[in-house]
């Protein structure tokens, strides 16, 4: 079981090596080391999976060093190897490996190549800590770690001030969520006396029977919102697209943003005992899904579309969790990792090609703007086909991975509330629509920048297209993980996760019986409708989109302005915060702190000036002081030897003497 | 207490105090030195009364005979003449009076009233000079040796401090100063 | 024979006080030095008195060493006085004030 520690250690060690010696290595070495570390972790994860399977999914806690041991508080850095954490581990290392391979080609020629891979590996290590930790404290270490790496990687292009801002924004908004996480953890500790997941799951029904689950669940959900970009803490994710595309794929699509979902599922028992909070989770998730999907409709930057899409799909996962369908949430997490990573990497490939083409044509347009693209189908066939697969998957096209996972979520929703189910279908429609808007604008329409640029576009190298192909295959076949029905091989993921999620799912069982087949048919129709609408608006240069925008200018304006959420934050939170900081700096820091230190200094100086006069430099004055001291000492001895009256007499004499001496040696012109 | 001892003691005490007082109030340094000799002599008699003949003789021989001679030698060598400084300003006199008086008073009281320091001790004189000699070569051998080393060091030190500056040193110092 | 220990201690105290007064009041270095010797002498007297009180020889032996040290100290001190006189052409204690201000 120490394999688990090795699994985490590999990327961290590689990161350290790259950080320290990376500048002296060449690109091949760096890429091999980085990818090798992640590959090693992936293989170890597979081995661990076999081990867990043999044990029928029983959790194993791999002990580690004690971190804090104060009084009754005892936090250990220990890992928990069970089906849920392994699932996440496989996603992180597997998809992470693919993205690392892609990044070797994408970042080729970048002047800070080693720093990039060092940070990327560090991120993988931190994420593994997050998912493999066995208690909330160690998980929080990973939580913060990935936040930090996210900040560093978003701001990777140090020459772009917008990148710095985006990084800061991400970190700060995450922090708000982290506060929720910490409050939740404190409440957990107060209730359970421990932060270990196994203990929490087992003891929840008894400890939280009298209530208290709602508060814990609520605060933990706030934390999840911060990390997983749910309303109203999603504003950082679109800005995070300032980072390199592999970063967007890995961190902001496949792994870090899913940490919130993982947290909710991991604390499933607690949430199961707080039905009100679960409702909140579902509603917030669905609300986010709707808002983000609407915003994705009006974006022109290819990566921003995908960013809002990610937020939207995360909303789906929270909807599933809120409906008590933890397995469905995890299932969608996995499939989403496949096709979202695919889409991001594909867009990376497109951006890469566009950049070169624009540069070679001597222009300086934005390579990420879809209004500059078009007709790339002929020039970049592999990218085109793989991205098409990804788009179909995310739209819920039948038989592809996304269909199965999305359908399971919708089915679970339909069993509890038809209204939410309908809204969910609406989101699916929007998803299909904006996704194909992206595909059509990028690959099918007329090249917007003319033949000068278009002829320069070349397909990306095999280093980049191979990962795309791998992810494409996974997007097609991924649904196999959890097919519905009761035949052999169906519901594999459900069975796999059952040992971990079983107890909480039992608590959550409820809702009407539904017709899954009917649901599948309806959602297929919805998906195809969405695709069809997109085609009618955007295929082959039909500019219906613009016409639609002109017809509802206020709606369009609100969407373009992102509901003015950023502005609201700025006005009510950021600016008062700045003012407070400035006040503190001027008044408290400069005035109080510096002032008191300076005051102390002045006192010392003044004291020195006064005392100076008692050192006249004359031998006889010194002698006089000797005598005064002698009187004091002898007086003390008298006190000891004779009794209080002697001491009293001595004190009187001493006082008289001291007074007389002070009077004699007071500062005079000639001392 | 035997009257004889007391009478002798009182006489010697008066002479000693008189000598000390005149020493500090005399205008001429040579006079001061001589008064101090008188004081030492009286003290030597008190030593005898206290049953310390060896120390008494030592007092005369070393203190009065060597140390005070050295003092007189230096006074005459410096050829100072009358001192003009006796008992300068009045304030100082008051303060010093208080200081010295306080110290003396305290010591006195501790001496007289502190734990069981009786007025007198009866009994024969317990020591002979031989006992002192034996102690010096026995238990007190180390301090004895240390004292001789100390005298040597003092001799060397004095010669270093008090010698007239050699011409070479003077030239070197002038060169550095310029 | 009987020894007047209490009175001897009283005498010692008085001589010591005189010595202190002399040190503090006189400006002539040599007189100051002689006052110091007076103080030492007073201390020796106290030692001898206590030696008689406790019937122990240690007090007298200490006086022996005290005397030795006093002799050495006078020699060195007078050497310093002579050296200072050479520099300052005076034996006024107040003129030895290079550390002033």
Tab-separated table of C-alpha atoms in Angstrom, chain C residues 33-77:
chain	number	residue	atom	x	y	z
C	33	UNK	CA	45.484	56.960	48.437
C	34	UNK	CA	46.373	57.154	52.075
C	35	UNK	CA	42.699	57.171	52.941
C	36	UNK	CA	42.300	53.996	50.970
C	37	UNK	CA	45.064	52.434	53.029
C	38	UNK	CA	43.247	53.557	56.103
C	39	UNK	CA	40.153	51.706	54.947
C	40	UNK	CA	42.163	48.600	54.341
C	41	UNK	CA	43.588	48.877	57.783
C	42	UNK	CA	40.128	49.154	59.259
C	43	UNK	CA	39.122	45.972	57.478
C	44	UNK	CA	42.168	44.181	58.798
C	45	UNK	CA	41.197	45.204	62.284
C	46	UNK	CA	37.767	43.711	61.829
C	47	UNK	CA	39.294	40.466	60.576
C	48	UNK	CA	41.520	40.153	63.609
C	49	UNK	CA	38.618	40.877	65.921
C	50	UNK	CA	36.515	38.137	64.399
C	51	UNK	CA	39.420	35.774	64.410
C	52	UNK	CA	39.611	36.240	68.144
C	53	UNK	CA	35.869	35.835	68.491
C	54	UNK	CA	35.727	32.502	66.766
C	55	UNK	CA	39.066	31.300	68.080
C	56	UNK	CA	40.164	30.527	64.571
C	57	UNK	CA	43.448	31.397	62.982
C	58	UNK	CA	41.961	32.110	59.592
C	59	UNK	CA	41.287	35.753	60.234
C	60	UNK	CA	44.908	36.519	61.077
C	61	UNK	CA	46.096	34.597	58.075
C	62	UNK	CA	43.814	36.623	55.919
C	63	UNK	CA	45.279	39.778	57.350
C	64	UNK	CA	48.679	38.441	56.370
C	65	UNK	CA	47.610	38.191	52.780
C	66	UNK	CA	45.754	41.446	52.906
C	67	UNK	CA	48.914	43.129	54.012
C	68	UNK	CA	50.839	41.591	51.169
C	69	UNK	CA	48.329	42.725	48.659
C	70	UNK	CA	48.225	46.190	50.148
C	71	UNK	CA	51.944	46.488	49.798
C	72	UNK	CA	51.937	45.433	46.194
C	73	UNK	CA	49.019	47.653	45.456
C	74	UNK	CA	50.659	50.687	46.997
C	75	UNK	CA	53.727	50.101	44.925
C	76	UNK	CA	51.811	49.913	41.691
C	77	UNK	CA	49.514	52.758	42.624
